[in-house]
Each structure stands twice: as structure tokens, then as C-alpha cells.
CSV table of C-alpha atoms in Angstrom, one decimal:
chain,number,residue,atom,x,y,z
A,1,UNK,CA,0.1,-0.5,-0.3
A,2,UNK,CA,1.2,3.1,-0.9
A,3,UNK,CA,2.4,5.7,1.8
A,4,UNK,CA,-0.3,8.4,2.5
A,5,UNK,CA,1.4,11.4,4.2
A,6,UNK,CA,-1.2,13.0,7.3
A,7,UNK,CA,-1.8,15.3,10.2
A,8,UNK,CA,-4.2,14.2,12.5
A,9,UNK,CA,-6.0,16.7,14.6
A,10,UNK,CA,-6.8,15.2,18.3
A,11,UNK,CA,-8.6,16.6,20.9
A,12,UNK,CA,-6.4,15.7,24.7
A,13,UNK,CA,-8.4,15.1,27.0
A,14,UNK,CA,-7.4,16.0,30.4
A,15,UNK,CA,-5.0,13.5,32.8
A,16,UNK,CA,-3.2,12.0,30.1
A,17,UNK,CA,0.2,12.6,29.2
A,18,UNK,CA,2.2,13.4,25.4
A,19,UNK,CA,4.6,11.1,25.6
A,20,UNK,CA,5.3,7.7,24.1
A,21,UNK,CA,6.0,5.8,26.5
A,22,UNK,CA,5.5,6.7,30.7
A,23,UNK,CA,5.8,4.4,33.5
A,24,UNK,CA,3.5,6.4,36.1
A,25,UNK,CA,1.2,8.0,33.7
A,26,UNK,CA,-1.6,7.5,30.7
A,27,UNK,CA,-0.2,8.8,27.5
A,28,UNK,CA,-2.5,9.6,24.2
A,29,UNK,CA,-1.5,6.1,22.6
A,30,UNK,CA,-3.3,4.8,25.0
A,31,UNK,CA,-6.3,6.1,23.8
A,32,UNK,CA,-5.9,6.1,20.6
A,33,UNK,CA,-4.9,3.0,17.6
A,34,UNK,CA,-2.6,0.7,18.9
A,35,UNK,CA,-0.3,1.2,15.7
A,36,UNK,CA,0.1,5.0,16.3
A,37,UNK,CA,2.1,4.5,18.9
A,38,UNK,CA,5.0,3.5,16.6
A,39,UNK,CA,3.8,5.2,12.9
A,40,UNK,CA,2.7,8.9,14.3
A,41,UNK,CA,4.4,11.3,16.3
A,42,UNK,CA,3.1,14.1,17.9
A,43,UNK,CA,3.9,18.5,17.5
A,44,UNK,CA,4.0,20.4,20.3
A,45,UNK,CA,2.6,19.0,23.5
A,46,UNK,CA,0.3,19.8,25.9
A,47,UNK,CA,0.5,19.2,29.3
A,48,UNK,CA,-1.3,16.3,31.6
A,49,UNK,CA,-3.6,19.0,32.9
A,50,UNK,CA,-4.2,20.6,29.4
A,51,UNK,CA,-7.0,19.6,26.8
A,52,UNK,CA,-7.6,20.5,23.1
A,53,UNK,CA,-5.9,20.3,20.0
A,54,UNK,CA,-3.0,18.0,19.7
A,55,UNK,CA,-1.2,17.5,16.0
A,56,UNK,CA,-0.3,14.3,14.8
A,57,UNK,CA,2.1,13.2,12.1
A,58,UNK,CA,2.8,9.9,10.1
A,59,UNK,CA,6.0,12.3,8.5
A,60,UNK,CA,8.7,12.6,11.5
A,61,UNK,CA,10.6,15.1,9.4
A,62,UNK,CA,7.4,17.6,9.9
A,63,UNK,CA,8.1,17.5,13.8
A,64,UNK,CA,10.8,19.1,14.1
A,65,UNK,CA,10.2,21.6,11.1
A,66,UNK,CA,6.9,22.6,12.6
A,67,UNK,CA,8.3,23.1,15.8
A,68,UNK,CA,11.1,25.0,14.8
A,69,UNK,CA,11.1,28.7,16.3
A,70,UNK,CA,11.4,30.3,13.3
A,71,UNK,CA,8.4,28.9,12.1
A,72,UNK,CA,6.5,31.3,14.2
A,73,UNK,CA,3.4,29.3,14.1
A,74,UNK,CA,0.3,30.5,15.9
A,75,UNK,CA,-1.3,28.4,18.9
A,76,UNK,CA,-4.4,30.2,20.3
A,77,UNK,CA,-5.3,29.0,23.7
A,78,UNK,CA,-8.5,29.4,25.6
A,79,UNK,CA,-7.7,30.0,29.0
A,80,UNK,CA,-10.3,30.1,32.3
A,81,UNK,CA,-8.7,31.8,35.3
A,82,UNK,CA,-10.5,32.2,38.6
A,83,UNK,CA,-10.3,36.1,38.9
A,84,UNK,CA,-10.9,39.2,36.6
A,85,UNK,CA,-6.9,39.8,34.8
A,86,UNK,CA,-5.9,43.0,35.1
A,87,UNK,CA,-5.1,45.3,32.1
A,88,UNK,CA,-1.6,46.4,33.2
A,89,UNK,CA,-0.4,42.6,33.1
A,90,UNK,CA,-1.9,41.7,30.1
A,91,UNK,CA,0.6,45.0,28.8
A,92,UNK,CA,3.2,42.9,30.7
A,93,UNK,CA,2.6,39.7,29.1
A,94,UNK,CA,3.1,41.0,25.9
A,95,UNK,CA,5.6,42.8,26.9
A,96,UNK,CA,7.5,39.7,28.5
A,97,UNK,CA,8.8,39.1,31.8
A,98,UNK,CA,11.5,36.4,32.8
A,99,UNK,CA,9.8,33.7,34.9
A,100,UNK,CA,11.6,31.0,37.0
A,101,UNK,CA,10.6,27.3,35.7
A,102,UNK,CA,8.4,27.1,39.7
A,103,UNK,CA,6.3,30.4,38.5
A,104,UNK,CA,8.2,32.8,40.4
A,105,UNK,CA,8.7,36.5,38.4
A,106,UNK,CA,12.5,37.4,38.7
A,107,UNK,CA,12.1,41.4,38.5
A,108,UNK,CA,15.9,41.9,38.9
A,109,UNK,CA,17.6,38.8,37.4
A,110,UNK,CA,20.7,40.4,38.3
A,111,UNK,CA,20.1,39.7,42.3
A,112,UNK,CA,22.4,36.9,43.9
A,113,UNK,CA,19.3,35.2,44.9
A,114,UNK,CA,18.4,34.0,41.5
A,115,UNK,CA,21.6,33.1,40.5
A,116,UNK,CA,21.6,29.5,39.8
A,117,UNK,CA,17.6,29.5,39.4
A,118,UNK,CA,16.2,28.3,36.1
A,119,UNK,CA,14.5,30.6,34.0
A,120,UNK,CA,13.4,31.7,31.2
A,121,UNK,CA,11.8,34.9,29.4
A,122,UNK,CA,8.2,34.3,28.4
A,123,UNK,CA,5.5,36.6,26.6
A,124,UNK,CA,2.6,36.2,24.4
A,125,UNK,CA,2.0,37.7,21.1
A,126,UNK,CA,-1.6,38.9,21.6
A,127,UNK,CA,-4.0,38.6,24.4
A,128,UNK,CA,-7.9,39.3,25.5
A,129,UNK,CA,-10.0,38.8,28.2
A,130,UNK,CA,-13.7,38.8,28.7
A,131,UNK,CA,-16.2,37.3,31.3
A,132,UNK,CA,-19.0,35.3,30.0
A,133,UNK,CA,-22.6,35.4,31.2
A,134,UNK,CA,-21.8,32.4,33.9
A,135,UNK,CA,-19.2,34.8,35.3
A,136,UNK,CA,-16.5,33.2,34.4
A,137,UNK,CA,-13.1,34.8,33.3
A,138,UNK,CA,-11.7,34.0,29.9
A,139,UNK,CA,-8.0,34.4,28.4
A,140,UNK,CA,-7.7,34.1,24.9
A,141,UNK,CA,-4.3,34.0,24.8
A,142,UNK,CA,-2.4,33.5,21.3
A,143,UNK,CA,1.8,32.4,21.0
A,144,UNK,CA,4.0,31.9,19.0
A,145,UNK,CA,6.5,29.2,20.1
A,146,UNK,CA,6.3,28.3,23.3
A,147,UNK,CA,8.5,27.3,26.5
A,148,UNK,CA,7.6,24.2,29.1
A,149,UNK,CA,4.1,25.2,30.8
A,150,UNK,CA,4.9,28.7,28.9
A,151,UNK,CA,1.0,30.3,29.5
A,152,UNK,CA,0.9,28.2,33.4
A,153,UNK,CA,4.1,29.7,34.3
A,154,UNK,CA,3.6,33.2,33.0
A,155,UNK,CA,0.2,33.3,35.3
A,156,UNK,CA,1.0,32.1,38.4
A,157,UNK,CA,4.1,34.4,38.2
A,158,UNK,CA,1.3,37.1,38.5
A,159,UNK,CA,-1.3,35.8,41.1
A,160,UNK,CA,-3.4,33.8,38.4
A,161,UNK,CA,-4.9,30.5,39.3
A,162,UNK,CA,-5.8,28.7,35.8
A,163,UNK,CA,-9.4,27.1,35.7
A,164,UNK,CA,-9.2,25.3,32.1
A,165,UNK,CA,-6.3,25.7,29.5
A,166,UNK,CA,-8.0,24.5,26.3
A,167,UNK,CA,-5.3,24.4,23.0
A,168,UNK,CA,-8.3,25.5,20.8
A,169,UNK,CA,-5.7,26.7,16.9
A,170,UNK,CA,-2.4,25.2,15.8
A,171,UNK,CA,-1.7,27.5,12.3
A,172,UNK,CA,-4.8,26.7,10.2
A,173,UNK,CA,-6.3,23.6,11.9
A,174,UNK,CA,-8.9,24.2,14.6
A,175,UNK,CA,-10.7,22.5,17.7
A,176,UNK,CA,-14.2,23.5,16.1
A,177,UNK,CA,-16.8,20.3,17.1
A,178,UNK,CA,-14.0,17.5,17.8
A,179,UNK,CA,-15.0,16.4,21.4
A,180,UNK,CA,-12.6,14.5,24.0
A,181,UNK,CA,-11.0,11.6,22.4
A,182,UNK,CA,-12.0,12.3,18.7
A,183,UNK,CA,-9.6,12.9,15.8
A,184,UNK,CA,-10.2,13.9,12.3
A,185,UNK,CA,-6.9,12.6,9.9
A,186,UNK,CA,-6.4,15.3,7.0
A,187,UNK,CA,-4.3,14.4,4.0
A,188,UNK,CA,-1.5,16.4,3.3
A,189,UNK,CA,0.6,17.0,0.2
A,190,UNK,CA,4.4,16.2,0.7
A,191,UNK,CA,7.0,14.9,-2.2
A,192,UNK,CA,10.4,14.8,-2.1
A,193,UNK,CA,11.1,16.8,1.7
A,194,UNK,CA,9.0,19.8,0.6
A,195,UNK,CA,5.8,21.1,2.2
A,196,UNK,CA,3.0,22.0,0.4
A,197,UNK,CA,0.5,24.2,2.5
A,198,UNK,CA,0.5,21.9,5.5
A,199,UNK,CA,0.2,24.1,8.0
């Protein structure tokens, strides 16, 4: 049978890690077709406590191509937080801040207390905020790159607790009506290692 390159859009449920193998947690491959553990590769992880749009492909070369920072592919997240988001914090998130791995805001990076502490410069490309009819507070966040637990660390550093974090868009692919655990297969054009309008 001829090889057919595809990208899969999958609605990852909360509670599953994005990994081929994990001794301590359930992985996405436990709920996907058995052959996919060998044949399909995930693109841009979601953490265990997050849900929403995850891309997979049976073309391993595409993973590094799509994940490379120079690609600047838009990823949009809907984030429910426990309190209103202040305007000054929205502006701060767009400018960026240095945040430790455990979510502390580093105001003075040269201070001796931060020497040797793992930290990253984190920012968002854009962020909007609204309160829905059920008095729930939502931030819509657009990223073009991502560090480990990027959104969680940034919001935690400024005093916001996340109740729900869902990726809803990745490049041209959207979550739309996919329910948790569901996936959709998209045929792509792939000729001799050249991508054509894939993402």
C-alpha cells in the first residue's frame, strides 16, 4: 500500500500525557489506535492538565520543521482563570517577563538570589480577556513559540490560578466540533521532503 502522509487533529483530554511511553501516567497513545504508537509523532506537546487541539503526523521530518522557532506558527489557547485579568498584566504579558520554572517573577535577574535558578523569558504575542454570562473569566492567548508550561508559569507569576486551559487553534487547524478523545485525519501533500501548504 502506498504511503499516505497525513496530519491528525486530536482533542486531547485532561489527564493524559503527550509521550510515547510513561511508566507513571496514561499517555495519548493508550487511547489512540494501537499502531499509532509506532507510526505517529506528536507536534508541540500539551501538558497533562491541559486539553484541546494536538497535532500528530506520520511524517517524522515534519515535527522539527513545524516546531522550529523560526516558523512562528500561531497557537491559540482559551484559558479560564479564577479572577478578572488586569489590563496592566495583559500589557506586561505582551512585553514579556523573566519567569522561573516554578512560576516566580524575576524582577531583578542580576540579584544573587536568582543565580543558578532555571528561568526563561516568557511573553505572549497577543492576549484578550472577557467575562461570560456565567461570570467565568477567560483569557484568549496567542503564542508563536512556547516554553515548558509557558502559559501556566506566566499567569502563576502574576497571581492567576488557571481553572482550565484549552488549545483551540494551531496554524490553520482548529478544534471546532471535535469532542475529547476524537480525532480527524487530514491528507497532506508531501513530495521529496518539501512541504506544500501543510500548516
